mmCIF file of C-alpha atoms in Angstrom:
data_model
loop_
_atom_site.group_PDB
_atom_site.id
_atom_site.type_symbol
_atom_site.label_atom_id
_atom_site.label_comp_id
_atom_site.label_asym_id
_atom_site.label_seq_id
_atom_site.Cartn_x
_atom_site.Cartn_y
_atom_site.Cartn_z
ATOM 1 C CA MET A 216 9.422 -10.992 23.353
ATOM 2 C CA THR A 217 8.588 -8.580 20.630
ATOM 3 C CA ASP A 218 5.286 -7.447 20.422
ATOM 4 C CA VAL A 219 3.103 -7.509 17.009
ATOM 5 C CA SER A 220 0.520 -4.890 15.993
ATOM 6 C CA ILE A 221 -1.244 -3.532 13.114
ATOM 7 C CA LEU A 222 -1.762 -0.367 11.735
ATOM 8 C CA SER A 223 -4.739 0.272 8.656
ATOM 9 C CA LEU A 224 -5.404 3.010 6.364
ATOM 10 C CA ALA A 225 -8.933 1.377 5.796
ATOM 11 C CA PRO A 226 -8.071 1.081 1.661
ATOM 12 C CA PHE A 227 -10.579 0.663 -0.620
ATOM 13 C CA ARG A 228 -10.109 -2.622 -2.604
ATOM 14 C CA ASP A 229 -11.132 -1.994 -6.270
ATOM 15 C CA GLY A 230 -14.808 -1.773 -6.570
ATOM 16 C CA GLU A 231 -15.603 -1.148 -2.749
ATOM 17 C CA THR A 232 -17.455 1.443 -1.318
ATOM 18 C CA PHE A 233 -16.838 3.056 1.771
ATOM 19 C CA THR A 234 -19.083 1.361 4.210
ATOM 20 C CA ASP A 235 -17.064 -1.988 2.568
ATOM 21 C CA ALA A 236 -14.117 -0.555 3.682
ATOM 22 C CA VAL A 237 -15.008 -0.171 7.249
ATOM 23 C CA ASP A 238 -16.478 -3.495 7.380
ATOM 24 C CA ASP A 239 -13.014 -4.824 6.404
ATOM 25 C CA LEU A 240 -11.212 -2.729 8.845
ATOM 26 C CA VAL A 241 -13.450 -3.785 11.847
ATOM 27 C CA ASP A 242 -13.459 -7.660 10.102
ATOM 28 C CA LEU A 243 -9.758 -7.220 10.214
ATOM 29 C CA ALA A 244 -9.509 -5.795 14.013
ATOM 30 C CA GLN A 245 -11.680 -8.579 15.078
ATOM 31 C CA ARG A 246 -9.276 -11.362 13.595
ATOM 32 C CA ALA A 247 -6.065 -9.660 15.273
ATOM 33 C CA GLU A 248 -7.978 -9.755 18.626
ATOM 34 C CA LYS A 249 -8.633 -13.612 18.230
ATOM 35 C CA LEU A 250 -4.920 -13.958 17.223
ATOM 36 C CA GLY A 251 -3.267 -11.722 19.944
ATOM 37 C CA TYR A 252 -2.510 -8.786 18.340
ATOM 38 C CA SER A 253 -1.335 -6.104 21.169
ATOM 39 C CA ARG A 254 -2.643 -3.287 19.266
ATOM 40 C CA TYR A 255 -4.475 -2.212 16.225
ATOM 41 C CA TRP A 256 -4.067 1.206 15.022
ATOM 42 C CA ILE A 257 -6.035 3.607 12.188
ATOM 43 C CA ALA A 258 -4.061 6.245 10.172
ATOM 44 C CA GLU A 259 -5.694 9.483 9.120
ATOM 45 C CA HIS A 260 -5.609 10.516 5.555
ATOM 46 C CA HIS A 261 -7.627 13.239 3.558
ATOM 47 C CA ASN A 262 -8.596 13.840 0.027
ATOM 48 C CA THR A 263 -7.769 10.034 -0.646
ATOM 49 C CA PRO A 264 -10.547 8.420 -2.478
ATOM 50 C CA TYR A 265 -8.915 5.006 -2.030
ATOM 51 C CA LEU A 266 -9.122 5.777 1.725
ATOM 52 C CA ALA A 267 -11.839 5.547 4.085
ATOM 53 C CA SER A 268 -9.587 6.753 7.308
ATOM 54 C CA SER A 269 -10.371 10.540 7.164
ATOM 55 C CA ALA A 270 -12.503 10.807 10.673
ATOM 56 C CA THR A 271 -9.679 8.281 12.391
ATOM 57 C CA SER A 272 -11.467 8.793 15.727
ATOM 58 C CA LEU A 273 -14.950 8.177 14.196
ATOM 59 C CA LEU A 274 -13.283 4.628 13.133
ATOM 60 C CA ILE A 275 -11.546 3.794 16.372
ATOM 61 C CA GLN A 276 -14.828 4.028 18.142
ATOM 62 C CA ARG A 277 -16.661 1.555 15.710
ATOM 63 C CA VAL A 278 -13.905 -0.615 16.334
ATOM 64 C CA LEU A 279 -13.711 -0.249 19.847
ATOM 65 C CA ASP A 280 -17.436 -1.039 19.886
ATOM 66 C CA LYS A 281 -16.853 -4.498 17.822
ATOM 67 C CA THR A 282 -14.065 -5.755 19.832
ATOM 68 C CA ASN A 283 -13.464 -6.617 23.325
ATOM 69 C CA THR A 284 -9.984 -6.702 24.479
ATOM 70 C CA ILE A 285 -7.369 -5.011 21.879
ATOM 71 C CA ARG A 286 -5.773 -1.434 22.228
ATOM 72 C CA VAL A 287 -7.258 0.493 19.572
ATOM 73 C CA GLY A 288 -5.635 4.227 18.673
ATOM 74 C CA SER A 289 -4.379 6.636 16.154
ATOM 75 C CA GLY A 290 -1.914 6.250 13.821
ATOM 76 C CA GLY A 291 -1.529 8.822 14.364
ATOM 77 C CA VAL A 292 -3.899 11.735 14.693
ATOM 78 C CA MET A 293 -2.131 14.230 12.634
ATOM 79 C CA LEU A 294 -1.980 17.177 15.054
ATOM 80 C CA PRO A 295 -1.465 20.122 12.748
ATOM 81 C CA ASN A 296 -5.031 19.649 11.439
ATOM 82 C CA HIS A 297 -6.479 19.543 15.025
ATOM 83 C CA SER A 298 -6.748 21.889 17.968
ATOM 84 C CA PRO A 299 -5.238 19.802 20.925
ATOM 85 C CA PHE A 300 -8.127 20.975 23.193
ATOM 86 C CA ILE A 301 -10.639 18.961 20.904
ATOM 87 C CA VAL A 302 -8.377 15.841 20.372
ATOM 88 C CA ALA A 303 -8.215 16.036 24.441
ATOM 89 C CA GLU A 304 -11.557 15.940 24.607
ATOM 90 C CA GLN A 305 -12.387 13.402 22.123
ATOM 91 C CA TYR A 306 -10.021 10.719 23.207
ATOM 92 C CA GLY A 307 -10.871 11.136 26.122
ATOM 93 C CA THR A 308 -14.607 10.461 25.883
ATOM 94 C CA LEU A 309 -13.053 7.410 24.100
ATOM 95 C CA ALA A 310 -10.519 6.753 26.876
ATOM 96 C CA SER A 311 -14.039 6.984 29.622
ATOM 97 C CA LEU A 312 -16.157 5.139 27.262
ATOM 98 C CA TYR A 313 -13.302 2.228 26.854
ATOM 99 C CA PRO A 314 -10.626 1.926 29.864
ATOM 100 C CA ASN A 315 -7.502 1.107 29.060
ATOM 101 C CA ARG A 316 -7.837 0.853 25.446
ATOM 102 C CA ILE A 317 -7.194 3.539 23.791
ATOM 103 C CA ASP A 318 -3.954 5.046 22.246
ATOM 104 C CA LEU A 319 -3.175 8.352 21.091
ATOM 105 C CA GLY A 320 -0.378 8.398 18.301
ATOM 106 C CA LEU A 321 0.457 11.831 17.423
ATOM 107 C CA GLY A 322 1.943 13.097 13.688
ATOM 108 C CA ARG A 323 3.345 16.120 12.643
ATOM 109 C CA ALA A 324 2.699 15.877 8.966
ATOM 110 C CA PRO A 325 -1.114 16.922 7.639
ATOM 111 C CA GLY A 326 -1.519 13.913 6.000
ATOM 112 C CA THR A 327 -2.327 15.035 2.878
ATOM 113 C CA ASP A 328 -1.485 17.588 -0.110
ATOM 114 C CA PRO A 329 -0.720 21.621 1.052
ATOM 115 C CA GLN A 330 -4.219 22.502 -0.706
ATOM 116 C CA THR A 331 -6.279 20.082 1.460
ATOM 117 C CA ALA A 332 -4.052 20.939 4.556
ATOM 118 C CA ARG A 333 -5.236 24.219 4.281
ATOM 119 C CA ALA A 334 -8.638 23.596 3.861
ATOM 120 C CA ILE A 335 -8.731 21.551 7.174
ATOM 121 C CA ARG A 336 -7.337 24.473 8.981
ATOM 122 C CA ARG A 337 -7.357 27.431 7.285
ATOM 123 C CA HIS A 338 -6.153 29.605 9.648
ATOM 124 C CA GLN A 339 -2.891 28.017 10.555
ATOM 125 C CA ASP A 340 0.087 28.574 8.044
ATOM 126 C CA ASP A 341 3.207 26.934 10.082
ATOM 127 C CA PHE A 342 1.420 23.401 10.367
ATOM 128 C CA ALA A 343 4.418 21.443 11.900
ATOM 129 C CA MET A 344 6.064 24.423 14.321
ATOM 130 C CA ASN A 345 3.523 24.254 16.780
ATOM 131 C CA PHE A 346 4.140 20.130 17.197
ATOM 132 C CA PRO A 347 6.115 19.824 19.926
ATOM 133 C CA SER A 348 4.317 22.594 22.228
ATOM 134 C CA ASP A 349 0.562 21.188 20.965
ATOM 135 C CA ILE A 350 1.964 17.688 22.392
ATOM 136 C CA LYS A 351 3.160 19.518 25.663
ATOM 137 C CA GLU A 352 -0.636 21.018 25.715
ATOM 138 C CA LEU A 353 -1.967 17.306 25.279
ATOM 139 C CA GLN A 354 0.036 16.335 28.039
ATOM 140 C CA PHE A 355 -1.511 19.177 30.459
ATOM 141 C CA TYR A 356 -5.414 17.960 29.533
ATOM 142 C CA PHE A 357 -4.463 14.372 30.133
ATOM 143 C CA GLY A 358 -2.915 15.130 33.301
ATOM 144 C CA ASP A 359 -3.951 15.907 36.910
ATOM 145 C CA ASP A 360 -2.415 18.999 37.896
ATOM 146 C CA ASP A 361 -4.638 22.082 37.130
ATOM 147 C CA GLN A 362 -1.317 24.541 36.999
ATOM 148 C CA GLY A 363 -3.681 27.469 38.118
ATOM 149 C CA LYS A 364 -5.536 27.245 34.709
ATOM 150 C CA LYS A 365 -9.152 27.757 33.962
ATOM 151 C CA VAL A 366 -9.517 25.554 30.654
ATOM 152 C CA ARG A 367 -9.645 21.983 30.897
ATOM 153 C CA ALA A 368 -10.643 19.229 28.496
ATOM 154 C CA TYR A 369 -13.221 16.982 30.323
ATOM 155 C CA PRO A 370 -13.125 13.976 30.779
ATOM 156 C CA ALA A 371 -9.662 13.888 29.770
ATOM 157 C CA LYS A 372 -8.579 15.133 33.080
ATOM 158 C CA GLY A 373 -6.325 12.513 34.822
ATOM 159 C CA LEU A 374 -7.068 9.787 32.202
ATOM 160 C CA HIS A 375 -3.135 9.951 31.130
ATOM 161 C CA VAL A 376 -3.858 8.596 27.690
ATOM 162 C CA PRO A 377 -0.936 6.781 26.148
ATOM 163 C CA LEU A 378 0.773 9.408 23.598
ATOM 164 C CA TYR A 379 3.007 7.996 21.031
ATOM 165 C CA ILE A 380 5.539 9.916 18.935
ATOM 166 C CA LEU A 381 5.060 9.149 15.052
ATOM 167 C CA GLY A 382 8.083 9.865 12.585
ATOM 168 C CA SER A 383 9.462 9.035 9.436
ATOM 169 C CA SER A 384 12.349 11.403 10.036
ATOM 170 C CA THR A 385 15.379 11.839 12.668
ATOM 171 C CA GLU A 386 13.865 15.095 13.817
ATOM 172 C CA SER A 387 11.027 13.192 15.454
ATOM 173 C CA ALA A 388 13.450 10.827 16.991
ATOM 174 C CA TYR A 389 14.899 13.904 18.688
ATOM 175 C CA LEU A 390 11.468 14.801 19.923
ATOM 176 C CA ALA A 391 10.148 12.104 21.120
ATOM 177 C CA ALA A 392 13.677 11.155 23.280
ATOM 178 C CA GLU A 393 13.367 14.512 24.673
ATOM 179 C CA LEU A 394 9.733 14.056 25.748
ATOM 180 C CA GLY A 395 10.238 10.205 26.939
ATOM 181 C CA LEU A 396 7.548 9.362 24.667
ATOM 182 C CA PRO A 397 7.259 6.081 23.127
ATOM 183 C CA TYR A 398 8.288 6.289 19.010
ATOM 184 C CA ALA A 399 6.703 4.944 16.317
ATOM 185 C CA PHE A 400 8.675 5.248 13.056
ATOM 186 C CA ALA A 401 6.648 5.072 9.565
ATOM 187 C CA SER A 402 9.463 2.771 8.258
ATOM 188 C CA HIS A 403 6.474 0.811 6.087
ATOM 189 C CA PHE A 404 6.636 3.868 3.509
ATOM 190 C CA ALA A 405 9.448 6.154 4.396
ATOM 191 C CA PRO A 406 12.293 3.308 5.439
ATOM 192 C CA ARG A 407 15.348 5.422 4.348
ATOM 193 C CA PHE A 408 15.858 6.784 8.221
ATOM 194 C CA LEU A 409 14.804 3.778 10.119
ATOM 195 C CA THR A 410 18.121 2.896 11.604
ATOM 196 C CA GLN A 411 19.739 6.221 12.448
ATOM 197 C CA ALA A 412 16.194 7.929 13.709
ATOM 198 C CA VAL A 413 15.866 4.610 16.071
ATOM 199 C CA ASP A 414 19.678 5.279 17.659
ATOM 200 C CA ILE A 415 18.841 8.490 18.011
ATOM 201 C CA TYR A 416 15.925 8.267 19.964
ATOM 202 C CA ARG A 417 17.622 5.485 22.113
ATOM 203 C CA ASN A 418 21.037 7.301 22.419
ATOM 204 C CA TYR A 419 19.166 10.894 23.677
ATOM 205 C CA PHE A 420 16.144 9.407 25.897
ATOM 206 C CA LYS A 421 15.011 10.941 29.137
ATOM 207 C CA PRO A 422 13.289 8.916 31.063
ATOM 208 C CA SER A 423 9.703 10.668 31.764
ATOM 209 C CA ALA A 424 7.070 9.957 34.640
ATOM 210 C CA VAL A 425 5.319 7.411 31.538
ATOM 211 C CA LEU A 426 8.413 6.100 30.184
ATOM 212 C CA ASP A 427 11.935 4.763 32.389
ATOM 213 C CA ALA A 428 13.342 3.128 29.009
ATOM 214 C CA PRO A 429 13.107 4.140 25.057
ATOM 215 C CA GLN A 430 10.229 1.955 23.348
ATOM 216 C CA VAL A 431 10.435 1.680 19.810
ATOM 217 C CA ILE A 432 7.592 0.713 17.223
ATOM 218 C CA ALA A 433 8.665 -0.106 13.740
ATOM 219 C CA GLY A 434 6.209 -0.322 11.094
ATOM 220 C CA ILE A 435 7.037 -2.765 8.337
ATOM 221 C CA ASN A 436 4.991 -4.692 5.177
ATOM 222 C CA ALA A 437 4.409 -7.806 5.648
ATOM 223 C CA ILE A 438 2.941 -10.482 3.217
ATOM 224 C CA ILE A 439 3.324 -14.094 4.227
ATOM 225 C CA ALA A 440 2.443 -17.394 2.595
ATOM 226 C CA ASP A 441 2.562 -20.736 2.705
ATOM 227 C CA SER A 442 5.676 -20.503 -0.267
ATOM 228 C CA ASP A 443 8.022 -17.783 -1.327
ATOM 229 C CA ASP A 444 6.199 -17.488 -4.901
ATOM 230 C CA GLU A 445 2.954 -16.931 -3.432
ATOM 231 C CA ALA A 446 4.199 -14.505 -1.345
ATOM 232 C CA GLU A 447 6.054 -12.575 -3.993
ATOM 233 C CA LEU A 448 2.640 -12.742 -6.538
ATOM 234 C CA LEU A 449 0.590 -11.327 -3.214
ATOM 235 C CA SER A 450 2.953 -8.187 -2.723
ATOM 236 C CA THR A 451 2.496 -6.991 -6.285
ATOM 237 C CA THR A 452 -0.771 -5.467 -4.580
ATOM 238 C CA SER A 453 1.347 -3.621 -2.131
ATOM 239 C CA LEU A 454 3.717 -2.728 -4.913
ATOM 240 C CA GLN A 455 0.870 -1.108 -6.905
ATOM 241 C CA PHE A 456 -0.403 0.615 -4.371
ATOM 242 C CA PHE A 457 2.859 2.373 -4.004
ATOM 243 C CA LEU A 458 3.410 2.906 -7.613
ATOM 244 C CA ASN A 459 -0.732 4.535 -7.244
ATOM 245 C CA VAL A 460 1.177 7.264 -4.458
ATOM 246 C CA VAL A 461 4.227 7.718 -7.284
ATOM 247 C CA THR A 462 2.214 8.197 -10.043
ATOM 248 C CA GLY A 463 -0.974 9.788 -8.337
ATOM 249 C CA ASP A 464 -2.936 7.404 -9.452
ATOM 250 C CA ARG A 465 -6.398 7.149 -7.298
ATOM 251 C CA SER A 466 -7.869 4.252 -7.705
ATOM 252 C CA GLY A 467 -8.197 1.247 -5.305
ATOM 253 C CA MET A 468 -6.498 -1.799 -3.835
ATOM 254 C CA LYS A 469 -5.629 -4.159 -6.941
ATOM 255 C CA PRO A 470 -5.771 -7.598 -7.229
ATOM 256 C CA PRO A 471 -2.473 -9.248 -7.997
ATOM 257 C CA VAL A 472 -0.156 -9.297 -11.357
ATOM 258 C CA ALA A 473 2.306 -11.568 -11.990
ATOM 259 C CA ASP A 474 4.075 -9.832 -14.450
ATOM 260 C CA ILE A 475 4.016 -6.429 -13.314
ATOM 261 C CA GLU A 476 7.567 -5.466 -13.750
ATOM 262 C CA ARG A 477 7.218 -5.529 -17.245
ATOM 263 C CA HIS A 478 4.714 -2.717 -17.738
ATOM 264 C CA VAL A 479 5.884 -0.224 -15.478
ATOM 265 C CA PRO A 480 8.949 2.301 -16.437
ATOM 266 C CA PRO A 481 11.970 1.484 -14.253
ATOM 267 C CA HIS A 482 12.386 4.739 -12.668
ATOM 268 C CA ILE A 483 8.928 4.663 -11.317
ATOM 269 C CA LEU A 484 9.442 1.175 -10.066
ATOM 270 C CA ASN A 485 12.450 1.663 -8.092
ATOM 271 C CA MET A 486 10.793 4.752 -6.638
ATOM 272 C CA ALA A 487 8.121 2.482 -5.365
ATOM 273 C CA LYS A 488 10.296 -0.233 -4.526
ATOM 274 C CA SER A 489 12.114 1.956 -2.251
ATOM 275 C CA MET A 490 9.268 3.018 0.006
ATOM 276 C CA MET A 491 8.831 -0.734 0.431
ATOM 277 C CA ALA A 492 12.408 -1.154 1.363
ATOM 278 C CA CYS A 493 11.189 -2.324 4.964
ATOM 279 C CA SER A 494 9.043 -5.286 4.201
ATOM 280 C CA ILE A 495 9.218 -8.900 5.081
ATOM 281 C CA ILE A 496 7.776 -10.998 2.019
ATOM 282 C CA GLY A 497 7.888 -14.840 1.654
ATOM 283 C CA SER A 498 7.333 -18.146 3.791
ATOM 284 C CA PRO A 499 7.471 -18.192 7.059
ATOM 285 C CA ALA A 500 11.002 -19.427 6.678
ATOM 286 C CA THR A 501 12.310 -17.110 5.016
ATOM 287 C CA ALA A 502 10.017 -14.058 6.767
ATOM 288 C CA LYS A 503 12.053 -15.196 10.108
ATOM 289 C CA GLU A 504 15.341 -14.518 8.154
ATOM 290 C CA GLN A 505 14.296 -11.393 7.456
ATOM 291 C CA ILE A 506 12.668 -10.202 10.952
ATOM 292 C CA GLU A 507 16.137 -11.328 12.454
ATOM 293 C CA GLU A 508 17.817 -9.428 9.931
ATOM 294 C CA LEU A 509 15.909 -6.178 10.893
ATOM 295 C CA GLN A 510 15.829 -7.103 14.367
ATOM 296 C CA SER A 511 19.621 -7.479 14.215
ATOM 297 C CA ARG A 512 20.219 -3.782 13.049
ATOM 298 C CA ILE A 513 16.901 -1.888 15.009
ATOM 299 C CA ARG A 514 15.674 -4.114 18.011
ATOM 300 C CA ALA A 515 12.244 -2.896 17.758
ATOM 301 C CA ASP A 516 10.279 -3.333 21.444
ATOM 302 C CA GLU A 517 7.242 -4.011 18.758
ATOM 303 C CA LEU A 518 6.795 -4.304 14.761
ATOM 304 C CA MET A 519 3.863 -2.895 13.476
ATOM 305 C CA ALA A 520 2.457 -4.557 10.188
ATOM 306 C CA VAL A 521 0.715 -3.568 7.240
ATOM 307 C CA SER A 522 -0.453 -6.081 4.681
ATOM 308 C CA TYR A 523 -1.919 -4.865 1.802
ATOM 309 C CA ILE A 524 -3.485 -7.994 0.433
ATOM 310 C CA HIS A 525 -6.229 -8.155 -1.869
ATOM 311 C CA ASP A 526 -7.634 -11.488 -1.335
ATOM 312 C CA LYS A 527 -9.241 -10.962 2.555
ATOM 313 C CA ALA A 528 -8.656 -14.645 3.722
ATOM 314 C CA LYS A 529 -5.381 -14.782 2.289
ATOM 315 C CA GLN A 530 -4.478 -11.275 4.079
ATOM 316 C CA LYS A 531 -5.752 -12.577 7.767
ATOM 317 C CA TYR A 532 -3.674 -15.841 7.079
ATOM 318 C CA SER A 533 -0.437 -13.322 6.215
ATOM 319 C CA TYR A 534 -1.323 -11.798 9.465
ATOM 320 C CA GLU A 535 -1.457 -14.965 11.363
ATOM 321 C CA LEU A 536 1.637 -16.311 9.974
ATOM 322 C CA PHE A 537 3.173 -13.267 10.632
ATOM 323 C CA ALA A 538 2.069 -13.225 14.562
ATOM 324 C CA ASP A 539 3.499 -17.085 14.489
ATOM 325 C CA VAL A 540 6.716 -16.213 12.951
ATOM 326 C CA VAL A 541 7.447 -13.193 15.720
ATOM 327 C CA ARG A 542 6.783 -15.340 18.245
ATOM 328 C CA SER A 543 8.965 -18.051 17.357
ATOM 329 C CA LEU A 544 12.155 -16.011 17.548
#
């Protein structure tokens, strides 16, 4: 059976404060736990006024403290921004306080613009070049063997916190396959190489001490309602979110707009829609057909949903319907 999970960027709705966005994040995690979702991941973004996900580990701790069983993790830690040693100490601490509930998703991108990336880690220019070696360093810190080294990240030693490789390109697929680690593809905003990357990952996968067979998580936009028309209307909030990304608009998540396409230049609209190409939008019956078509191509072990829905009750209902549909397959 395909697992279901959630990725949150901790977005602000129009008019909300930072505290409001964090409260929404926690509230949704509690609902996800009641619905039986496998995991709840929180992204890392910087210098983005409409996202509250700049200090991911702190938000993870907040969610862990307010839930009981659901796995919580980073989706992900943008490793070029951080010292692997500090990451191991932080997530080792979380894993010690909340045993068997921590995931550590790792990304190669800085999660921000170049200027902000330099402000985060000024001393390093080749942000992505060290990504493979940084992952291996993390594996050492979470492992049992000292390998004759004097520097260890406590309390990470021996905790074996699960690592996941995040990616939006074929390059990340080769790396995840080589390391024998689970692979999470960011098709919720960069769907172009999804099928190709998943095929590469499976074809080149090497079994490891942590994983015998490939494990694929696919990010999707999921907006499900009682009718196709209602879901299409609700999805215009997601469309506006991606239009903001394309145009550089830094405002919060907006209510749905019925005639939005009339007000957006076609080339801008097409760019935003291309980012949403991996989306499940419709009634439960329509969503089931769309998921079946997607799974016929990628056979994901887990579908990780992102739902930018302005109305909080309708967002929770969408996640409930999504879980029901996936479990019915």
